[in-house]
Tab-separated table of C-alpha atoms in Angstrom:
chain	number	residue	atom	x	y	z
M	1	MET	CA	23.865	164.687	66.133
M	2	THR	CA	25.562	162.105	68.338
M	3	ASN	CA	25.954	158.671	66.796
M	4	GLU	CA	25.660	155.487	68.797
M	5	ASN	CA	28.746	154.087	67.043
M	6	ARG	CA	32.136	155.003	68.320
M	7	TYR	CA	32.866	156.927	65.155
M	8	ALA	CA	30.797	159.639	63.582
M	9	PRO	CA	29.513	159.030	60.065
M	10	ILE	CA	31.702	160.260	57.237
M	11	PRO	CA	30.022	163.023	55.228
M	12	GLN	CA	29.509	162.243	51.580
M	13	PRO	CA	30.782	164.508	48.788
M	14	ASP	CA	27.415	165.973	47.978
M	15	GLU	CA	26.947	166.924	51.658
M	16	LEU	CA	30.054	169.041	51.698
M	17	PRO	CA	29.954	172.649	50.555
M	18	LEU	CA	32.716	173.904	48.280
M	19	ARG	CA	34.260	176.008	51.030
M	20	ILE	CA	34.726	172.975	53.259
M	21	ARG	CA	36.229	170.962	50.435
M	22	GLU	CA	38.666	173.742	49.611
M	23	ASP	CA	39.665	174.066	53.252
M	24	ALA	CA	40.364	170.354	53.309
M	25	MET	CA	42.425	170.603	50.131
M	26	GLY	CA	44.406	173.513	51.621
M	27	ALA	CA	45.855	171.217	54.284
M	28	TYR	CA	47.943	169.443	51.664
M	29	LEU	CA	49.324	172.654	50.250
M	30	MET	CA	51.249	173.387	53.447
M	31	MET	CA	54.096	171.241	52.106
M	32	PHE	CA	54.878	174.164	49.826
M	33	ALA	CA	55.166	176.620	52.697
M	34	ALA	CA	58.965	176.416	52.748
M	35	TRP	CA	59.057	177.293	49.049
M	36	GLY	CA	56.942	180.327	49.778
M	37	VAL	CA	59.402	181.532	52.401
M	38	GLY	CA	62.339	180.690	50.165
M	39	LEU	CA	64.250	178.538	52.652
M	40	PRO	CA	65.041	174.799	52.391
M	41	LEU	CA	63.978	174.217	55.977
M	42	PRO	CA	61.627	171.297	56.617
M	43	LEU	CA	60.586	172.896	59.902
M	44	ILE	CA	58.658	175.598	58.041
M	45	ASN	CA	56.449	173.019	56.333
M	46	VAL	CA	55.791	171.320	59.645
M	47	ILE	CA	54.939	174.558	61.427
M	48	ALA	CA	52.616	175.553	58.605
M	49	ALA	CA	50.852	172.187	58.676
M	50	VAL	CA	50.468	172.293	62.459
M	51	ILE	CA	49.083	175.848	62.387
M	52	TYR	CA	46.709	174.891	59.606
M	53	TYR	CA	45.413	171.976	61.643
M	54	PHE	CA	44.747	174.003	64.764
M	55	VAL	CA	43.177	176.888	62.858
M	56	ASN	CA	40.897	174.678	60.753
M	57	ARG	CA	40.089	171.670	62.906
M	58	ASN	CA	36.799	173.124	64.078
M	59	LYS	CA	35.509	173.498	60.562
M	60	GLY	CA	34.115	170.024	60.710
M	61	ARG	CA	35.294	166.457	60.792
M	62	PHE	CA	36.046	166.293	57.085
M	63	VAL	CA	38.456	169.250	57.265
M	64	ARG	CA	39.853	167.995	60.574
M	65	TYR	CA	40.537	164.615	59.030
M	66	HIS	CA	42.520	165.958	56.072
M	67	ALA	CA	44.326	168.551	58.184
M	68	HIS	CA	45.338	165.888	60.693
M	69	GLN	CA	46.515	163.483	58.011
M	70	SER	CA	48.565	166.217	56.375
M	71	MET	CA	50.008	167.432	59.679
M	72	ALA	CA	51.012	164.010	61.004
M	73	SER	CA	52.606	162.912	57.748
M	74	GLN	CA	54.304	166.284	57.371
M	75	VAL	CA	55.883	165.949	60.825
M	76	VAL	CA	57.402	162.575	59.971
M	77	VAL	CA	58.600	163.622	56.519
M	78	GLY	CA	59.927	166.844	58.048
M	79	LEU	CA	62.021	164.911	60.558
M	80	VAL	CA	63.406	162.706	57.812
M	81	ASN	CA	64.242	165.791	55.719
M	82	ALA	CA	65.834	167.525	58.706
M	83	GLY	CA	68.258	164.629	58.994
M	84	ALA	CA	69.211	165.042	55.353
M	85	ILE	CA	69.644	168.816	55.699
M	86	PHE	CA	71.816	168.320	58.768
M	87	GLY	CA	73.993	165.809	56.928
M	88	LEU	CA	74.357	168.097	53.937
M	89	PHE	CA	75.311	170.953	56.240
M	90	ARG	CA	78.060	168.796	57.697
M	91	VAL	CA	79.363	167.870	54.240
M	92	PHE	CA	79.353	171.354	52.743
M	93	PHE	CA	80.117	173.563	55.724
M	94	LEU	CA	81.993	171.331	58.144
M	95	GLU	CA	83.957	169.584	55.366
M	96	GLN	CA	82.849	166.105	56.358
M	97	ASP	CA	83.295	163.485	53.665
M	98	TRP	CA	80.394	161.823	51.930
M	99	SER	CA	79.834	158.454	53.461
M	100	ARG	CA	78.128	155.526	51.819
M	101	TYR	CA	75.549	155.489	54.629
M	102	PHE	CA	74.667	159.126	54.228
M	103	PHE	CA	74.430	158.833	50.455
M	104	ALA	CA	72.027	155.908	50.790
M	105	TYR	CA	70.018	157.893	53.356
M	106	LEU	CA	69.899	160.924	51.065
M	107	LEU	CA	68.640	158.912	48.107
M	108	THR	CA	66.021	157.272	50.335
M	109	VAL	CA	64.875	160.710	51.514
M	110	ILE	CA	64.593	161.938	47.929
M	111	VAL	CA	62.444	158.945	46.948
M	112	ILE	CA	60.271	159.383	50.063
M	113	ASN	CA	59.724	163.034	49.189
M	114	ILE	CA	58.791	162.230	45.610
M	115	ILE	CA	56.283	159.613	46.788
M	116	TYR	CA	54.941	161.992	49.434
M	117	PHE	CA	54.554	164.773	46.899
M	118	VAL	CA	52.592	162.537	44.538
M	119	PHE	CA	50.277	161.253	47.239
M	120	SER	CA	49.765	164.761	48.639
M	121	ILE	CA	48.602	165.993	45.253
M	122	ILE	CA	46.265	163.017	44.946
M	123	ALA	CA	44.919	163.629	48.453
M	124	ALA	CA	44.449	167.337	47.726
M	125	VAL	CA	42.467	166.557	44.588
M	126	LYS	CA	40.355	163.977	46.428
M	127	ALA	CA	39.695	166.434	49.245
M	128	ARG	CA	38.560	169.035	46.732
M	129	GLN	CA	36.184	166.421	45.361
M	130	GLY	CA	34.813	165.859	48.856
M	131	ARG	CA	36.355	162.426	49.205
M	132	ILE	CA	38.262	160.834	52.044
M	133	TYR	CA	41.665	159.589	51.010
M	134	TYR	CA	43.655	157.358	53.325
M	135	TYR	CA	47.431	157.360	53.583
M	136	TRP	CA	48.999	154.256	55.049
M	137	PHE	CA	49.098	154.575	58.796
M	138	PHE	CA	48.387	158.339	58.819
M	139	GLY	CA	44.939	157.811	57.305
M	140	LYS	CA	43.695	155.607	60.101
M	141	LEU	CA	45.312	157.837	62.688
M	142	ALA	CA	43.559	160.872	61.216
M	143	TYR	CA	40.263	159.028	60.930
M	144	HIS	CA	40.406	158.191	64.602
M	145	ALA	CA	41.373	161.723	65.551
M	146	ALA	CA	38.663	163.328	63.424
M	147	PHE	CA	35.724	160.975	63.672
M	148	VAL	CA	35.917	159.386	67.093
M	149	ILE	CA	33.038	160.268	69.363
M	150	ASN	CA	34.192	160.887	72.929
M	151	ASP	CA	31.713	160.069	75.682
M	152	ASP	CA	32.311	163.335	77.450
M	153	THR	CA	31.827	165.539	74.411
M	154	ARG	CA	28.841	166.095	72.278
M	155	ASP	CA	29.206	165.123	68.658
M	156	ARG	CA	28.531	168.074	66.500
M	157	GLY	CA	28.968	166.342	63.164
M	158	SER	CA	29.779	168.893	60.555
M	159	ALA	CA	27.852	171.722	62.203
M	160	ILE	CA	29.753	174.657	63.628
M	161	ASN	CA	26.864	175.911	65.657
M	162	ALA	CA	24.935	173.706	68.043
M	163	PRO	CA	22.263	174.125	70.722
M	164	PRO	CA	23.431	174.722	74.301
M	165	ASP	CA	23.909	171.802	76.666
M	166	ASN	CA	20.936	170.204	78.436
M	167	MET	CA	18.331	171.730	76.144
X	1	MET	CA	41.984	149.409	64.908
X	2	ARG	CA	45.200	149.829	66.866
X	3	GLY	CA	46.533	146.609	65.452
X	4	SER	CA	45.950	147.644	61.853
X	5	ILE	CA	47.473	151.083	62.490
X	6	LEU	CA	50.602	149.455	63.875
X	7	LYS	CA	50.766	147.041	60.963
X	8	GLU	CA	50.650	149.877	58.478
X	9	PHE	CA	53.295	151.784	60.440
X	10	ALA	CA	55.535	148.714	60.415
X	11	ALA	CA	54.967	148.324	56.680
X	12	LEU	CA	55.993	151.943	56.068
X	13	LEU	CA	59.117	151.531	58.185
X	14	ALA	CA	60.014	148.271	56.477
X	15	LEU	CA	59.618	149.746	53.003
X	16	SER	CA	61.749	152.766	53.902
X	17	ALA	CA	64.406	150.523	55.424
X	18	MET	CA	64.421	148.305	52.324
X	19	LEU	CA	64.835	151.373	50.168
X	20	GLY	CA	67.774	152.555	52.270
X	21	VAL	CA	69.421	149.148	52.300
X	22	GLY	CA	68.924	148.877	48.548
X	23	PHE	CA	70.620	152.205	47.896
X	24	TYR	CA	73.428	151.263	50.275
X	25	ALA	CA	73.947	147.964	48.488
X	26	LEU	CA	73.975	149.619	45.081
X	27	ASP	CA	76.560	152.084	46.413
X	28	PHE	CA	75.778	155.100	44.261
X	29	GLY	CA	78.003	157.310	46.376
X	30	PRO	CA	81.375	158.768	45.386
X	31	ASP	CA	83.923	155.982	44.969
X	32	ASP	CA	86.655	156.325	47.577
X	33	SER	CA	89.092	154.269	45.594
X	34	ASP	CA	89.109	156.604	42.609
X	35	THR	CA	91.600	159.435	42.584
X	36	LEU	CA	90.115	162.725	41.563
X	37	ILE	CA	93.191	163.727	39.617
X	38	PRO	CA	95.308	161.381	37.435
X	39	LEU	CA	98.185	159.672	39.218
X	40	GLU	CA	100.723	161.226	36.893
X	41	THR	CA	99.430	164.708	37.696
X	42	GLU	CA	99.377	163.938	41.388
X	43	THR	CA	102.974	162.701	41.325
X	44	ARG	CA	104.099	165.726	39.336
X	45	LEU	CA	102.362	168.047	41.754
X	46	GLY	CA	103.958	166.285	44.710
X	47	GLY	CA	107.375	166.702	43.117
X	48	LEU	CA	106.816	170.414	42.514
X	49	LEU	CA	105.635	170.939	46.080
X	50	MET	CA	108.646	169.073	47.433
X	51	ASP	CA	111.023	171.182	45.331
X	52	GLN	CA	109.300	174.331	46.536
X	53	LEU	CA	109.513	173.212	50.162
X	54	LEU	CA	113.231	172.449	49.862
X	55	VAL	CA	113.886	175.996	48.646
X	56	THR	CA	113.092	177.340	52.118
X	57	THR	CA	113.580	174.256	54.283
X	58	PRO	CA	116.719	172.264	53.572
X	59	GLU	CA	116.773	168.528	53.559
X	60	VAL	CA	118.659	166.823	56.342
X	61	ASN	CA	121.113	164.174	55.343
X	62	SER	CA	123.280	162.113	57.585
X	63	ILE	CA	124.392	158.544	57.140
X	64	PRO	CA	122.789	157.244	60.340
X	65	LEU	CA	119.559	159.081	59.510
X	66	ASP	CA	119.458	157.903	55.901
X	67	ASP	CA	120.136	154.312	56.950
X	68	ALA	CA	117.469	154.463	59.644
X	69	MET	CA	114.868	155.966	57.291
X	70	ALA	CA	115.664	153.337	54.657
X	71	THR	CA	115.337	150.506	57.184
X	72	ILE	CA	112.044	151.787	58.589
X	73	SER	CA	110.497	152.664	55.242
X	74	ASP	CA	111.564	149.407	53.603
X	75	ARG	CA	109.901	147.385	56.352
X	76	LEU	CA	106.692	149.426	56.148
X	77	LEU	CA	106.510	149.357	52.368
X	78	ARG	CA	107.019	145.557	52.315
X	79	GLY	CA	103.725	145.370	54.233
X	80	LEU	CA	101.850	147.389	51.607
X	81	LYS	CA	99.815	145.544	49.031
X	82	ASP	CA	99.244	146.911	45.537
X	83	SER	CA	99.976	150.530	46.270
X	84	LYS	CA	99.853	152.866	43.284
X	85	TYR	CA	102.440	155.186	44.810
X	86	TYR	CA	106.202	155.189	44.768
X	87	TYR	CA	106.865	156.403	48.297
X	88	ARG	CA	109.695	158.732	49.220
X	89	PHE	CA	110.540	159.938	52.705
X	90	ILE	CA	112.250	163.290	53.001
X	91	VAL	CA	113.547	164.670	56.296
X	92	VAL	CA	113.685	168.461	56.434
X	93	ASP	CA	115.462	170.642	58.914
X	94	THR	CA	112.919	172.303	61.192
X	95	GLU	CA	112.257	172.077	64.911
X	96	THR	CA	108.531	171.612	64.380
X	97	VAL	CA	107.197	168.242	65.484
X	98	ASN	CA	105.227	167.208	62.431
X	99	ALA	CA	105.049	165.039	59.337
X	100	TYR	CA	102.743	165.247	56.360
X	101	THR	CA	102.044	163.637	53.039
X	102	LEU	CA	102.334	165.361	49.699
X	103	PRO	CA	100.282	164.254	46.710
X	104	GLY	CA	101.937	161.377	44.889
X	105	GLY	CA	103.411	159.537	47.868
X	106	THR	CA	106.158	161.834	49.143
X	107	ILE	CA	106.148	162.030	52.922
X	108	ILE	CA	107.820	164.986	54.566
X	109	VAL	CA	109.224	164.372	58.028
X	110	PHE	CA	110.370	167.287	60.146
X	111	SER	CA	113.618	166.761	62.043
X	112	GLY	CA	111.796	168.005	65.148
X	113	LEU	CA	109.651	164.884	64.977
X	114	ILE	CA	112.695	162.632	64.838
X	115	GLU	CA	114.156	164.388	67.862
X	116	PHE	CA	110.851	164.020	69.699
X	117	THR	CA	110.359	160.299	69.023
X	118	LYS	CA	111.814	157.898	71.562
X	119	SER	CA	112.335	154.985	69.214
X	120	PRO	CA	112.316	154.045	65.541
X	121	GLU	CA	109.050	152.219	66.234
X	122	GLU	CA	107.388	155.532	67.134
X	123	LEU	CA	108.595	157.093	63.899
X	124	ALA	CA	107.366	154.021	62.008
X	125	ALA	CA	103.925	154.526	63.587
X	126	VAL	CA	103.788	158.135	62.374
X	127	LEU	CA	104.984	157.156	58.902
X	128	ALA	CA	102.429	154.356	58.726
X	129	HIS	CA	99.732	156.882	59.610
X	130	GLU	CA	100.853	159.208	56.822
X	131	ILE	CA	100.956	156.289	54.373
X	132	GLY	CA	97.376	155.627	55.447
X	133	HIS	CA	96.323	159.149	54.460
X	134	ALA	CA	97.978	158.668	51.051
X	135	GLU	CA	96.470	155.235	50.404
X	136	LYS	CA	92.976	156.473	51.329
X	137	ASN	CA	93.293	159.505	49.018
X	138	HIS	CA	92.676	161.895	51.908
X	139	VAL	CA	95.381	164.300	50.764
X	140	THR	CA	94.056	165.037	47.281
X	141	LYS	CA	90.452	165.103	48.487
X	142	LYS	CA	91.267	167.579	51.227
X	143	LEU	CA	93.376	169.742	48.938
X	144	ILE	CA	90.636	169.860	46.331
X	145	LYS	CA	88.148	170.914	48.999
X	146	GLN	CA	90.428	173.637	50.307
X	147	VAL	CA	91.826	175.119	47.124
X	148	GLY	CA	89.640	173.680	44.367
X	149	LEU	CA	90.334	171.222	41.572
X	150	GLU	CA	91.136	173.890	39.013
X	151	VAL	CA	93.796	175.494	41.173
X	152	LEU	CA	95.312	172.107	41.886
X	153	MET	CA	95.403	171.044	38.242
X	154	GLY	CA	96.779	174.420	37.247
X	155	SER	CA	99.554	174.314	39.812
X	156	SER	CA	100.689	170.862	38.593
X	157	SER	CA	102.055	172.438	35.416
X	158	GLY	CA	104.568	174.362	37.543
X	159	GLY	CA	105.661	177.906	36.896
X	160	ASP	CA	103.632	179.709	39.541
X	161	THR	CA	106.037	179.550	42.467
X	162	LEU	CA	103.858	181.804	44.595
X	163	LEU	CA	100.953	179.402	44.236
X	164	LEU	CA	103.201	176.430	44.967
X	165	SER	CA	104.573	178.201	48.024
X	166	GLU	CA	101.026	178.774	49.294
X	167	LEU	CA	100.146	175.155	48.634
X	168	VAL	CA	103.174	174.012	50.634
X	169	LYS	CA	101.937	176.081	53.592
X	170	THR	CA	98.455	174.619	53.127
X	171	MET	CA	99.885	171.099	53.154
X	172	ALA	CA	101.707	171.656	56.443
X	173	SER	CA	98.544	172.843	58.154
X	174	LEU	CA	96.081	170.460	56.522
X	175	VAL	CA	93.642	169.111	59.075
X	176	PHE	CA	91.791	165.935	58.247
X	177	ASP	CA	88.379	165.254	59.702
X	178	ARG	CA	87.798	162.746	62.437
X	179	ALA	CA	86.691	159.973	60.081
X	180	GLN	CA	89.806	160.396	57.945
X	181	GLU	CA	92.105	160.366	60.971
X	182	GLN	CA	90.370	157.241	62.178
X	183	GLN	CA	90.808	155.585	58.786
X	184	ALA	CA	94.492	156.522	58.698
X	185	ASP	CA	94.973	155.210	62.247
X	186	GLU	CA	93.270	151.915	61.413
X	187	PHE	CA	95.354	151.570	58.264
X	188	ALA	CA	98.508	152.366	60.219
X	189	MET	CA	97.773	149.848	62.960
X	190	GLU	CA	97.093	147.137	60.409
X	191	LEU	CA	100.295	147.974	58.546
X	192	LEU	CA	102.317	148.033	61.749
X	193	LEU	CA	100.939	144.675	62.802
X	194	THR	CA	101.674	143.197	59.368
X	195	THR	CA	105.269	144.406	59.594
X	196	LYS	CA	105.658	143.107	63.164
X	197	ILE	CA	105.696	146.511	64.820
X	198	ASN	CA	103.514	146.976	67.894
X	199	PRO	CA	100.431	148.981	66.780
X	200	ARG	CA	99.987	150.357	70.295
X	201	THR	CA	103.092	152.446	69.735
X	202	ILE	CA	100.662	155.020	68.272
X	203	ALA	CA	99.027	155.343	71.696
X	204	SER	CA	102.278	155.848	73.584
X	205	PHE	CA	103.439	158.395	71.034
X	206	PHE	CA	100.275	160.516	71.180
X	207	ARG	CA	100.167	160.253	74.955
X	208	ARG	CA	103.622	161.830	75.123
X	209	VAL	CA	102.589	164.438	72.588
X	210	ARG	CA	99.582	165.367	74.716
X	211	GLU	CA	101.620	165.475	77.920
X	212	LYS	CA	104.107	167.849	76.390
X	213	GLN	CA	101.457	170.104	74.862
X	214	SER	CA	101.427	172.777	77.529
X	215	SER	CA	105.141	173.425	77.316
X	216	LEU	CA	105.616	173.047	73.585
X	217	GLU	CA	102.483	174.561	72.112
X	218	THR	CA	104.094	176.443	69.293
X	219	GLU	CA	106.219	173.516	68.189
X	220	LEU	CA	103.637	170.769	68.411
X	221	GLU	CA	101.851	171.219	65.107
X	222	LEU	CA	101.225	167.517	65.252
X	223	LEU	CA	98.786	167.971	68.097
X	224	SER	CA	97.021	170.978	66.639
X	225	ASN	CA	96.564	169.139	63.344
X	226	HIS	CA	95.261	166.041	65.087
X	227	PRO	CA	92.372	166.837	67.373
X	228	GLU	CA	90.516	164.161	69.305
X	229	THR	CA	93.829	162.717	70.510
X	230	GLY	CA	92.249	161.088	73.526
X	231	SER	CA	89.883	158.920	71.514
X	232	ARG	CA	92.691	157.947	69.157
X	233	ILE	CA	94.871	156.847	72.041
X	234	ARG	CA	91.999	154.735	73.326
X	235	ALA	CA	91.422	153.212	69.892
X	236	ALA	CA	95.081	152.289	69.586
X	237	LEU	CA	95.122	150.706	73.038
X	238	GLN	CA	91.985	148.724	72.224
X	239	TYR	CA	93.288	147.547	68.866
X	240	ASN	CA	92.986	143.813	68.602
X	241	VAL	CA	96.465	142.338	68.596
X	242	PRO	CA	96.394	138.541	68.239
X	243	PRO	CA	97.809	136.797	71.304
X	244	ASN	CA	101.383	135.516	71.112
X	245	THR	CA	102.230	138.014	68.379
X	246	GLN	CA	105.989	138.417	68.160
X	247	PHE	CA	107.155	141.922	67.438
X	248	GLU	CA	110.555	142.723	65.974
X	249	SER	CA	112.332	145.832	67.152
X	250	PHE	CA	114.411	147.813	64.746
X	251	ALA	CA	118.133	147.268	65.199
X	252	ILE	CA	118.755	150.998	65.062
X	253	ASP	CA	120.738	153.093	67.528
X	254	TRP	CA	118.092	155.816	67.771
X	255	GLU	CA	120.169	158.089	69.976
X	256	ARG	CA	122.912	158.024	67.384
X	257	VAL	CA	120.391	158.947	64.687
X	258	GLN	CA	119.104	161.871	66.769
X	259	LYS	CA	122.604	163.075	67.541
X	260	SER	CA	123.465	163.001	63.858
X	261	LEU	CA	120.693	165.566	63.287
X	262	VAL	CA	122.439	167.983	65.613
X	263	LYS	CA	125.788	167.402	63.904
X	264	SER	CA	124.353	167.896	60.443
X	265	ALA	CA	122.711	171.108	61.621
X	266	ASP	CA	126.118	172.313	62.706
């Protein structure tokens, strides 16, 4: 059903079937993809999150929201981690010395990852409960991406199937 | 909506930056000023390595050379502040154009380098660079990375001449990374300036080294151990020398010193 507001209404927890809630929760588990493969490569987490988004975005706005939030935040954290991995590679394999800058960067990355991990678990639990959970910056970005109603597209709300056009 | 998104993005960036600056200020990283092995051990190891080197490569002694080395080293060492090392400069008889620092402050100079240098100021520039590697603990750090702390500590007790012989070879071919070479260059230029020697002598020296590379490849270990020569020449030329600085040349007959090497070889 198309809404007159620019954004579609947010479904409430009791409107969301378990399957949808679990799909939304799954978006936040992509951060463990690299562990599954057994390689300390941030790119794997990012690829997994991106694939998850594109595979699941049509399962409704609630799933799209959480998948988008997870994907966007994963990309940024992945880039930050890639910098750390690159620096560590230079220290251990190219015999570069530790520099004070790199050490500070590494510690910052570790703290960012700890914070990200905690908030991802919280978001996963909230998603399972059928609740929207907003990260700073990424939350609003995801809300816009998932709930905005474009003039040239029909709003399908949470429904997968919809009547044909002009009926 | 866009405004609030940007505000939150800025807040995230600011918090991350504050975190990074905080860690930088607290300086949790490895302390560059600490030596990784005790000074006494380092000095003992340096002595053993020097003895091992002199077994196969004799020391060169001539009165003009000894006087020149004493004059140059005294001037350089007067410019050092609070060094923990007792520096020694040993000239060994080999055509190779090279110099390197042993643990503990002994600097080995190859006679080939003395023959290659055009002036005592050029030699002083090389020695100042090697002193820089010692003062910044590059030598022990690099050795530990290449052979391991255990091997290094074990070799300092002496006895294993094969190990010491291998370490001597490692020392001669030790290649420092770009940051370490830059640090040693900066230290050297500061020391040269303090002791009234023109810091840009480093540039003229390396320029000649680079020009001669094609014809003297096997002898110019100095070049192979010091990559990125071009950028180092540029850095030396751009070094900030205060205007009206008066430099003092060494009152050394350098040709006489170089000729004395030939005589002592005979």
